[in-house]
Short mmCIF file of C-alpha atoms in Angstrom, two decimals:
data_model
loop_
_atom_site.label_atom_id
_atom_site.label_comp_id
_atom_site.label_asym_id
_atom_site.label_seq_id
_atom_site.Cartn_x
_atom_site.Cartn_y
_atom_site.Cartn_z
CA MET A 1 -10.45 -44.79 11.68
CA ARG A 2 -10.82 -40.97 11.62
CA LYS A 3 -14.39 -41.30 12.76
CA HIS A 4 -13.38 -43.44 15.75
CA LEU A 5 -10.66 -40.97 16.67
CA LEU A 6 -13.10 -38.06 16.60
CA LEU A 7 -15.64 -40.03 18.61
CA THR A 8 -13.05 -40.93 21.24
CA ALA A 9 -11.88 -37.34 21.45
CA GLY A 10 -15.48 -36.18 21.76
CA ILE A 11 -16.19 -38.60 24.59
CA ALA A 12 -12.97 -37.56 26.35
CA ALA A 13 -13.89 -33.87 26.03
CA SER A 14 -17.40 -34.47 27.37
CA LEU A 15 -16.11 -36.47 30.34
CA LEU A 16 -13.52 -33.81 31.10
CA LEU A 17 -16.10 -31.04 30.83
CA ALA A 18 -18.56 -32.90 33.06
CA ARG A 19 -15.85 -33.44 35.65
CA ASN A 20 -14.76 -29.79 35.47
CA ILE A 21 -18.29 -28.49 35.86
CA TRP A 22 -18.83 -30.81 38.81
CA VAL A 23 -15.63 -29.56 40.47
CA MET A 24 -16.54 -25.94 39.68
CA LEU A 25 -19.98 -26.25 41.24
CA THR A 26 -19.19 -28.39 44.25
CA GLN A 27 -15.51 -28.08 45.16
CA LEU A 28 -14.44 -24.53 44.32
CA PRO A 29 -15.74 -21.91 46.77
CA ASP A 30 -17.54 -18.77 45.58
CA GLU A 31 -15.27 -15.84 44.83
CA ALA A 32 -15.28 -13.30 47.68
CA PHE A 33 -16.55 -10.28 45.72
CA GLN A 34 -18.38 -11.73 42.76
CA GLY A 35 -20.17 -14.72 44.22
CA ALA A 36 -21.26 -17.67 42.08
CA ILE A 37 -21.21 -15.92 38.69
CA PHE A 38 -17.41 -15.72 38.62
CA ARG A 39 -17.33 -19.36 37.45
CA ILE A 40 -18.14 -18.14 33.97
CA ILE A 41 -14.49 -17.12 33.70
CA PHE A 42 -13.56 -20.79 33.28
CA PHE A 43 -15.31 -20.67 29.91
CA HIS A 44 -14.84 -17.00 29.10
CA VAL A 45 -11.03 -16.88 29.18
CA PRO A 46 -10.25 -20.28 27.56
CA ALA A 47 -12.71 -19.43 24.77
CA ALA A 48 -10.75 -16.24 24.05
CA PHE A 49 -7.47 -18.20 24.05
CA THR A 50 -8.92 -20.76 21.66
CA CYS A 51 -10.30 -18.03 19.43
CA PHE A 52 -6.95 -16.27 19.05
CA LEU A 53 -5.12 -19.56 18.61
CA CYS A 54 -7.47 -20.23 15.69
CA PHE A 55 -6.80 -16.79 14.20
CA LEU A 56 -3.06 -17.37 14.52
CA ALA A 57 -3.48 -20.75 12.80
CA SER A 58 -5.32 -19.01 9.96
CA LEU A 59 -2.40 -16.61 9.52
CA ILE A 60 0.03 -19.53 9.28
CA ALA A 61 -2.28 -21.39 6.91
CA GLY A 62 -2.61 -18.25 4.78
CA LEU A 63 1.17 -17.84 4.53
CA ALA A 64 1.56 -21.55 3.80
CA TYR A 65 -1.03 -21.32 1.03
CA LEU A 66 0.72 -18.39 -0.65
CA LYS A 67 4.00 -20.31 -0.43
CA THR A 68 2.83 -23.71 -1.66
CA ARG A 69 -0.51 -22.97 -3.42
CA LYS A 70 -1.98 -26.15 -1.98
CA LEU A 71 -5.73 -25.75 -1.59
CA GLY A 72 -5.64 -27.90 1.56
CA TYR A 73 -4.22 -24.93 3.47
CA ASP A 74 -7.12 -22.81 2.29
CA ALA A 75 -9.59 -25.41 3.52
CA PHE A 76 -7.78 -25.48 6.86
CA SER A 77 -7.78 -21.68 7.06
CA VAL A 78 -11.52 -21.34 6.58
CA SER A 79 -12.16 -24.18 9.06
CA VAL A 80 -10.10 -22.59 11.82
CA ILE A 81 -11.62 -19.17 11.24
CA GLU A 82 -15.16 -20.50 11.46
CA VAL A 83 -14.37 -22.35 14.68
CA GLY A 84 -12.43 -19.34 15.98
CA LEU A 85 -15.43 -17.12 15.37
CA ALA A 86 -17.64 -19.57 17.25
CA PHE A 87 -15.31 -19.47 20.25
CA GLY A 88 -15.04 -15.70 19.93
CA ALA A 89 -18.82 -15.56 20.16
CA VAL A 90 -18.69 -17.76 23.28
CA ASN A 91 -16.19 -15.32 24.76
CA LEU A 92 -18.32 -12.28 23.93
CA ILE A 93 -21.59 -13.81 25.11
CA THR A 94 -20.26 -15.21 28.38
CA GLY A 95 -18.62 -11.84 28.98
CA MET A 96 -21.92 -10.06 28.42
CA ILE A 97 -23.73 -12.36 30.83
CA TRP A 98 -21.06 -11.70 33.45
CA ALA A 99 -21.19 -7.94 32.81
CA ARG A 100 -24.98 -7.90 33.19
CA ILE A 101 -24.67 -9.33 36.68
CA ILE A 102 -21.51 -7.61 37.94
CA TRP A 103 -21.65 -4.27 36.13
CA GLY A 104 -25.41 -4.14 35.64
CA ILE A 105 -25.13 -3.59 31.88
CA TRP A 106 -24.83 -5.97 28.94
CA TRP A 107 -22.25 -3.98 27.09
CA THR A 108 -19.79 -1.19 27.72
CA TRP A 109 -17.29 0.33 25.30
CA ASP A 110 -14.34 -0.86 27.31
CA TRP A 111 -11.21 -1.64 25.31
CA ARG A 112 -11.26 -5.38 25.81
CA LEU A 113 -14.87 -5.72 24.78
CA THR A 114 -14.48 -3.34 21.89
CA SER A 115 -11.28 -4.85 20.55
CA MET A 116 -12.66 -8.39 20.77
CA LEU A 117 -15.76 -7.29 18.88
CA ILE A 118 -13.66 -5.61 16.18
CA CYS A 119 -11.48 -8.71 15.78
CA TRP A 120 -14.64 -10.77 15.50
CA LEU A 121 -15.95 -8.43 12.78
CA LEU A 122 -12.62 -8.53 10.93
CA TYR A 123 -12.79 -12.29 10.65
CA ALA A 124 -16.50 -12.25 9.88
CA GLY A 125 -15.48 -10.05 6.94
CA TYR A 126 -13.13 -12.84 5.84
CA LEU A 127 -16.07 -15.24 5.59
CA VAL A 128 -18.16 -12.67 3.71
CA LEU A 129 -15.30 -12.14 1.24
CA ARG A 130 -15.07 -15.89 0.62
CA ARG A 131 -18.75 -16.09 -0.22
CA ALA A 132 -18.37 -13.44 -2.90
CA ILE A 133 -15.67 -15.28 -4.88
CA GLU A 134 -16.67 -18.30 -6.99
CA GLU A 135 -13.39 -19.48 -8.43
CA PRO A 136 -11.57 -21.73 -5.88
CA THR A 137 -7.95 -20.68 -6.49
CA GLU A 138 -8.92 -17.00 -6.69
CA ARG A 139 -10.88 -17.39 -3.47
CA ALA A 140 -8.00 -19.13 -1.73
CA LYS A 141 -5.55 -16.44 -2.81
CA MET A 142 -7.70 -13.50 -1.72
CA SER A 143 -8.59 -15.22 1.55
CA ALA A 144 -4.93 -15.82 2.31
CA VAL A 145 -4.13 -12.15 1.70
CA MET A 146 -7.08 -11.16 3.85
CA SER A 147 -6.00 -13.42 6.73
CA ILE A 148 -2.53 -11.83 6.68
CA LEU A 149 -3.95 -8.28 6.67
CA ASN A 150 -6.45 -9.17 9.38
CA PHE A 151 -3.87 -10.61 11.71
CA SER A 152 -1.57 -7.61 11.19
CA VAL A 153 -4.25 -5.23 12.34
CA VAL A 154 -5.10 -7.19 15.50
CA PRO A 155 -2.19 -5.75 17.59
CA PHE A 156 -3.08 -2.23 16.41
CA VAL A 157 -6.67 -2.75 17.44
CA PHE A 158 -5.63 -3.92 20.88
CA PHE A 159 -3.10 -1.19 21.56
CA SER A 160 -5.17 1.67 20.24
CA ILE A 161 -8.28 0.77 22.14
CA LYS A 162 -6.30 0.03 25.28
CA TRP A 163 -5.44 3.73 25.55
CA PHE A 164 -9.06 4.44 26.28
CA ARG A 165 -9.98 3.96 29.91
CA THR A 166 -10.77 0.45 30.99
CA GLN A 167 -12.98 -1.16 33.58
CA HIS A 168 -12.45 -4.77 32.57
CA PRO A 169 -10.79 -6.89 35.28
CA GLN A 170 -7.01 -6.98 34.83
CA PRO A 171 -5.62 -9.95 32.91
CA VAL A 172 -5.22 -12.66 35.51
CA LEU A 173 -2.46 -14.60 33.81
CA PHE A 174 0.02 -12.13 32.36
CA GLY A 175 -1.17 -8.87 33.89
CA ASP A 176 -1.50 -7.32 37.33
CA GLY A 177 -4.60 -9.29 38.34
CA LYS A 178 -4.26 -11.91 41.04
CA MET A 179 -5.89 -15.30 41.04
CA ASP A 180 -5.97 -18.12 43.52
CA SER A 181 -3.98 -21.17 42.39
CA GLY A 182 -7.05 -23.43 42.61
CA TYR A 183 -8.93 -21.16 40.27
CA ARG A 184 -5.95 -20.86 37.98
CA ALA A 185 -5.60 -24.64 37.71
CA MET A 186 -9.26 -24.84 36.75
CA LEU A 187 -8.82 -22.11 34.15
CA TYR A 188 -6.15 -24.13 32.36
CA GLY A 189 -7.91 -27.40 33.19
CA ASN A 190 -11.03 -26.23 31.41
CA TRP A 191 -9.06 -24.99 28.42
CA ALA A 192 -8.14 -28.61 27.58
CA PRO A 193 -11.68 -29.84 26.80
CA LEU A 194 -12.46 -26.64 24.90
CA LEU A 195 -9.35 -27.15 22.78
CA ILE A 196 -10.38 -30.74 22.08
CA VAL A 197 -13.86 -29.56 21.04
CA ALA A 198 -12.27 -26.93 18.77
CA ALA A 199 -9.99 -29.55 17.22
CA ILE A 200 -12.95 -31.86 16.56
CA LEU A 201 -14.96 -29.07 14.94
CA ILE A 202 -12.01 -27.97 12.81
CA SER A 203 -11.41 -31.53 11.69
CA ILE A 204 -15.07 -31.96 10.68
CA ARG A 205 -15.17 -28.64 8.81
CA TYR A 206 -11.87 -29.45 7.09
CA ALA A 207 -13.24 -32.76 5.83
CA GLN A 208 -16.40 -31.01 4.61
CA GLU A 209 -14.35 -28.41 2.73
CA LYS A 210 -12.34 -31.14 1.01
CA GLN A 211 -15.52 -32.96 0.08
CA GLN A 212 -16.98 -29.75 -1.30
CA ARG A 213 -13.94 -29.36 -3.50
CA GLU A 214 -14.35 -32.90 -4.84
CA ILE A 215 -18.02 -32.25 -5.59
CA ASP A 216 -17.11 -29.03 -7.41
CA ALA A 217 -14.50 -30.85 -9.49
CA LEU A 218 -16.96 -33.60 -10.41
CA ARG A 219 -19.57 -31.04 -11.33
CA ARG A 220 -17.14 -29.27 -13.64
CA GLU A 221 -16.25 -32.58 -15.23
CA ALA A 222 -19.94 -33.36 -15.74
CA HIS A 223 -20.42 -29.99 -17.42
CA MET A 224 -17.62 -30.73 -19.84
CA ILE A 225 -19.22 -34.03 -20.86
CA MET B 1 14.67 5.88 -10.57
CA LEU B 2 12.76 3.93 -13.20
CA PHE B 3 10.45 2.63 -10.48
CA LEU B 4 9.64 6.17 -9.37
CA ARG B 5 9.00 7.27 -12.92
CA GLN B 6 6.66 4.35 -13.48
CA THR B 7 4.87 5.15 -10.23
CA PHE B 8 4.36 8.77 -11.19
CA THR B 9 3.25 7.82 -14.68
CA VAL B 10 0.46 5.70 -13.19
CA THR B 11 -0.41 8.51 -10.77
CA ALA B 12 -0.53 11.06 -13.56
CA LYS B 13 -2.66 8.75 -15.72
CA ASP B 14 -5.15 8.17 -12.89
CA LEU B 15 -5.35 11.84 -11.97
CA ARG B 16 -5.74 12.87 -15.59
CA SER B 17 -8.58 10.46 -16.25
CA GLU B 18 -10.22 11.49 -12.99
CA LEU B 19 -9.94 15.19 -13.77
CA ARG B 20 -11.43 14.65 -17.22
CA THR B 21 -14.51 12.80 -16.00
CA LYS B 22 -14.57 13.94 -12.35
CA GLU B 23 -16.89 11.03 -11.63
CA ALA B 24 -15.37 9.88 -8.33
CA VAL B 25 -14.48 13.34 -7.02
CA ASN B 26 -17.88 14.85 -7.77
CA ALA B 27 -19.75 11.95 -6.19
CA SER B 28 -17.43 11.88 -3.22
CA LEU B 29 -17.54 15.61 -2.56
CA SER B 30 -21.29 15.92 -2.76
CA PHE B 31 -21.63 12.84 -0.58
CA ALA B 32 -19.29 14.41 1.99
CA LEU B 33 -21.38 17.58 2.02
CA VAL B 34 -24.60 15.62 2.43
CA ILE B 35 -23.18 13.78 5.43
CA LEU B 36 -21.90 17.03 6.92
CA ILE B 37 -25.43 18.41 6.72
CA LEU B 38 -27.04 15.22 7.99
CA PHE B 39 -24.85 15.31 11.09
CA SER B 40 -26.47 18.56 12.13
CA PHE B 41 -29.68 16.62 12.75
CA ALA B 42 -27.94 13.87 14.71
CA PHE B 43 -26.88 16.17 17.54
CA ASP B 44 -27.39 19.69 18.76
CA PRO B 45 -24.94 21.69 16.64
CA THR B 46 -23.94 24.13 19.34
CA SER B 47 -20.32 25.08 19.57
CA GLU B 48 -19.72 23.11 22.77
CA THR B 49 -20.96 19.73 21.50
CA THR B 50 -19.40 20.23 18.09
CA ARG B 51 -15.99 20.94 19.52
CA GLU B 52 -16.11 17.74 21.56
CA ILE B 53 -16.90 15.51 18.61
CA ALA B 54 -15.35 17.49 15.77
CA GLY B 55 -12.56 14.99 15.10
CA GLY B 56 -14.86 12.00 15.01
CA LEU B 57 -17.29 13.80 12.77
CA LEU B 58 -14.70 14.93 10.27
CA TRP B 59 -13.01 11.57 10.00
CA LEU B 60 -16.32 9.79 9.52
CA VAL B 61 -17.02 12.14 6.63
CA PHE B 62 -13.52 11.54 5.21
CA ALA B 63 -13.83 7.77 5.60
CA PHE B 64 -17.26 7.64 3.92
CA ALA B 65 -16.28 9.94 1.10
CA GLY B 66 -12.91 8.23 0.73
CA VAL B 67 -14.44 4.84 0.06
CA LEU B 68 -16.25 6.26 -2.95
CA VAL B 69 -12.94 7.38 -4.45
CA LEU B 70 -11.21 4.12 -3.54
CA ASN B 71 -14.02 2.07 -5.03
CA ARG B 72 -13.44 3.65 -8.43
CA SER B 73 -9.66 3.29 -8.27
CA PHE B 74 -9.44 -0.21 -9.71
CA ALA B 75 -13.02 -0.44 -10.97
CA ARG B 76 -12.19 2.32 -13.45
CA GLU B 77 -9.83 -0.12 -15.20
CA LEU B 78 -12.43 -2.82 -15.77
CA PRO B 79 -14.04 -1.56 -19.03
CA ASN B 80 -12.05 -2.55 -22.14
CA ASP B 81 -9.88 -4.86 -19.96
CA CYS B 82 -7.61 -1.97 -19.00
CA LEU B 83 -6.64 -3.73 -15.79
CA GLU B 84 -5.27 -6.69 -17.75
CA ALA B 85 -3.35 -4.28 -19.96
CA LEU B 86 -1.89 -2.51 -16.94
CA ILE B 87 -0.88 -5.77 -15.32
CA SER B 88 0.77 -7.08 -18.48
CA SER B 89 2.61 -3.80 -19.07
CA PRO B 90 6.28 -3.72 -17.99
CA VAL B 91 5.34 -1.77 -14.85
CA PRO B 92 5.93 -3.79 -11.65
CA GLY B 93 2.89 -4.45 -9.47
CA ALA B 94 4.31 -2.38 -6.63
CA ALA B 95 4.73 0.67 -8.91
CA LEU B 96 1.20 0.21 -10.23
CA PHE B 97 -0.12 -0.01 -6.70
CA LEU B 98 1.85 2.95 -5.35
CA GLY B 99 0.90 5.02 -8.38
CA LYS B 100 -2.75 4.34 -7.85
CA ALA B 101 -2.44 4.90 -4.10
CA LEU B 102 -0.77 8.27 -4.71
CA ALA B 103 -3.52 9.35 -7.08
CA ASN B 104 -6.16 8.36 -4.52
CA TYR B 105 -4.14 10.16 -1.87
CA VAL B 106 -4.14 13.42 -3.82
CA LEU B 107 -7.89 13.15 -4.46
CA LEU B 108 -8.67 12.35 -0.81
CA LEU B 109 -6.54 15.21 0.46
CA ALA B 110 -8.25 17.56 -1.97
CA ILE B 111 -11.67 16.48 -0.70
CA GLU B 112 -10.52 16.95 2.90
CA VAL B 113 -9.20 20.42 2.15
CA VAL B 114 -12.58 21.38 0.71
CA CYS B 115 -14.54 19.80 3.57
CA LEU B 116 -12.59 21.50 6.38
CA PRO B 117 -13.65 25.11 5.70
CA VAL B 118 -17.20 23.99 4.93
CA PHE B 119 -17.26 22.24 8.27
CA GLY B 120 -15.83 25.35 9.94
CA VAL B 121 -18.56 27.53 8.44
CA PHE B 122 -21.49 25.19 9.09
CA TYR B 123 -20.58 24.37 12.67
CA ASN B 124 -18.90 27.63 13.63
CA VAL B 125 -15.60 25.96 14.52
CA THR B 126 -12.18 27.59 14.36
CA TRP B 127 -10.31 24.66 12.86
CA TYR B 128 -7.18 26.58 11.78
CA SER B 129 -5.66 27.39 15.17
CA GLN B 130 -3.02 24.61 14.81
CA PRO B 131 -2.54 24.53 11.03
CA GLY B 132 0.84 22.75 10.91
CA GLN B 133 -0.07 19.90 13.21
CA LEU B 134 -3.51 19.50 11.69
CA ALA B 135 -1.87 19.20 8.28
CA LEU B 136 0.51 16.59 9.69
CA VAL B 137 -2.36 14.50 11.07
CA LEU B 138 -4.30 14.79 7.81
CA VAL B 139 -1.28 13.83 5.73
CA LEU B 140 -0.35 10.82 7.87
CA ALA B 141 -3.81 9.42 8.58
CA THR B 142 -5.04 9.93 5.02
CA TRP B 143 -2.09 7.89 3.78
CA GLY B 144 -3.12 5.08 6.14
CA VAL B 145 -6.69 5.20 4.85
CA THR B 146 -5.50 5.36 1.24
CA VAL B 147 -3.00 2.54 1.37
CA VAL B 148 -5.35 0.08 3.08
CA GLY B 149 -8.24 1.22 0.91
CA THR B 150 -6.28 0.76 -2.30
CA VAL B 151 -5.27 -2.80 -1.37
CA PHE B 152 -8.87 -3.68 -0.63
CA SER B 153 -9.95 -1.91 -3.82
CA ALA B 154 -7.66 -4.27 -5.74
CA LEU B 155 -8.86 -7.22 -3.68
CA THR B 156 -12.55 -6.58 -4.32
CA VAL B 157 -12.35 -5.31 -7.91
CA ASN B 158 -13.65 -8.52 -9.47
CA LEU B 159 -16.35 -9.25 -6.92
CA ARG B 160 -20.03 -9.21 -7.66
CA LEU B 161 -21.00 -6.87 -4.82
CA ARG B 162 -17.90 -4.68 -5.03
CA GLU B 163 -19.54 -1.48 -3.80
CA VAL B 164 -20.86 -3.23 -0.70
CA MET B 165 -17.83 -5.39 -0.01
CA LEU B 166 -15.21 -2.65 0.06
CA PRO B 167 -16.61 -0.60 2.97
CA MET B 168 -17.54 -3.78 4.84
CA LEU B 169 -13.99 -5.10 4.67
CA VAL B 170 -12.04 -1.89 4.90
CA TYR B 171 -13.59 -0.06 7.87
CA PRO B 172 -12.72 -2.65 10.56
CA VAL B 173 -9.10 -2.66 9.35
CA LEU B 174 -9.02 1.14 9.42
CA ILE B 175 -10.35 1.44 12.97
CA PRO B 176 -6.95 1.99 14.70
CA CYS B 177 -5.89 4.63 12.18
CA LEU B 178 -9.24 6.42 12.20
CA MET B 179 -9.47 6.34 15.97
CA ALA B 180 -6.04 7.91 16.39
CA ALA B 181 -6.86 10.54 13.77
CA MET B 182 -10.16 11.33 15.50
CA GLN B 183 -8.45 11.78 18.87
CA LEU B 184 -5.76 14.06 17.50
CA THR B 185 -8.10 16.10 15.32
CA THR B 186 -10.47 16.74 18.22
CA THR B 187 -7.56 18.03 20.30
CA LEU B 188 -6.24 20.21 17.49
CA ILE B 189 -9.62 21.71 16.63
CA ALA B 190 -10.10 22.55 20.30
CA GLY B 191 -6.97 24.66 19.87
CA ASP B 192 -4.51 22.54 21.86
CA PRO B 193 -1.23 21.27 20.35
CA ILE B 194 -0.32 17.59 20.30
CA ALA B 195 1.74 16.88 23.41
CA GLY B 196 2.30 14.31 26.13
CA ASP B 197 0.00 11.30 25.86
CA GLN B 198 -1.28 12.45 22.49
CA LEU B 199 2.09 11.69 20.91
CA ALA B 200 1.32 8.00 21.33
CA TRP B 201 -1.58 8.39 18.89
CA LEU B 202 0.73 10.04 16.39
CA ARG B 203 3.19 7.18 16.73
CA LEU B 204 0.34 4.74 16.23
CA ILE B 205 -0.60 6.36 12.91
CA ILE B 206 3.03 6.35 11.75
CA GLY B 207 3.40 2.68 12.70
CA PHE B 208 0.14 1.85 10.94
CA ASP B 209 1.31 3.66 7.80
CA ILE B 210 4.68 1.91 7.73
CA ILE B 211 3.38 -1.59 8.40
CA PHE B 212 0.47 -1.46 5.98
CA THR B 213 2.47 0.22 3.22
CA SER B 214 5.09 -2.54 3.42
CA LEU B 215 2.46 -5.29 3.63
CA ALA B 216 0.60 -3.80 0.67
CA VAL B 217 3.72 -3.59 -1.48
CA LEU B 218 4.63 -7.17 -0.56
CA LEU B 219 1.18 -8.60 -1.19
CA ILE B 220 0.04 -6.61 -4.20
CA ASP B 221 1.62 -8.92 -6.78
CA THR B 222 -0.27 -11.81 -5.25
CA VAL B 223 -3.52 -9.86 -5.33
CA LEU B 224 -3.18 -8.59 -8.89
CA ILE B 225 -1.41 -11.43 -10.64
CA GLY B 226 -1.80 -14.56 -8.51
#
């Protein structure tokens, strides 16, 4: 049943993505100043949204774990962080490709780039911490604490680095930047398939984590015999 | 009242055992001096360049040296199961944490106070033109470094690669605090007071201190006991 659901969702996401890419390439005109490369924004921005949604989910899962001590929340937390990091990487890499063409450089220490990279490193640290702890409940506890500390520092990272000068385009949705409604519809329209892909990946990782726990329990039992 | 007394008892115990062995302070101080010297090869140590990057330089030294002190903070309690004894003593986790944080704070400030004149001599910088405000920045930002560092010290105390894990985890979290401190220190060492836009950095450090101190006190029981 779960397998069928995932398969259906996967097919839906692929169809939606194929349709979006077709519309992007054939229907939407080139942007006046940037030309063809601007289309990368339809992946760049939704990937960042997905990434931070995942980090937020990990905060909630961390709090829920500390409250209930159910290891399922821990499994969920690590799944969303791994997927969040993947989407964060998509955001960083698409941004670098865009920057290479528009700015002429792969990387610049602009606040948005820098703060995204720091957030990415923060959550990469979470995964490194997990690897270093063997005992499952200990690992879950420390990871939950780490996800709370990590998420609390994210606003600080953003505000502090924002006070440096910036050359990143203004936020098009909540900031001063302007965006044509056709483009805006595509931005949200392309977020949907990316969210579905994220949900599928999280669901697969979650199942794997649960399986891992069962294997560990069986192994311990075998040792006792 | 009792809470404060317990806190200071832990602080006094930590400081006493540190002063008797001097293991963390000695290592940390000599490490700080080595980095200070190494920096002279990284850039041209003329007065102009140095003044521009003085804040960043100093805080990198403090952050590197600080981690050595913080690493020992909980690790010191591992032999003879002292950590278990501390946890099972009638001292609340928050008092234990604050006591240890205060001890680290005193040690870090001491190292900074030694490093500043050495830095001034080596790089020919007049660092004392704004003594009050520089002290304020040191006091506030060092508390931020200490409180976050002490939580992570408790978090990583039982890990296999403790010495590697602590800096890896703690530096990204410290970035906002360190960045603000670097900005302010550079301004102050150049001889200008903190004013106008710079006040935002000061507010950032204060906010960082408040939020992470409260988070640490709330979470420390979970970290230490479970």
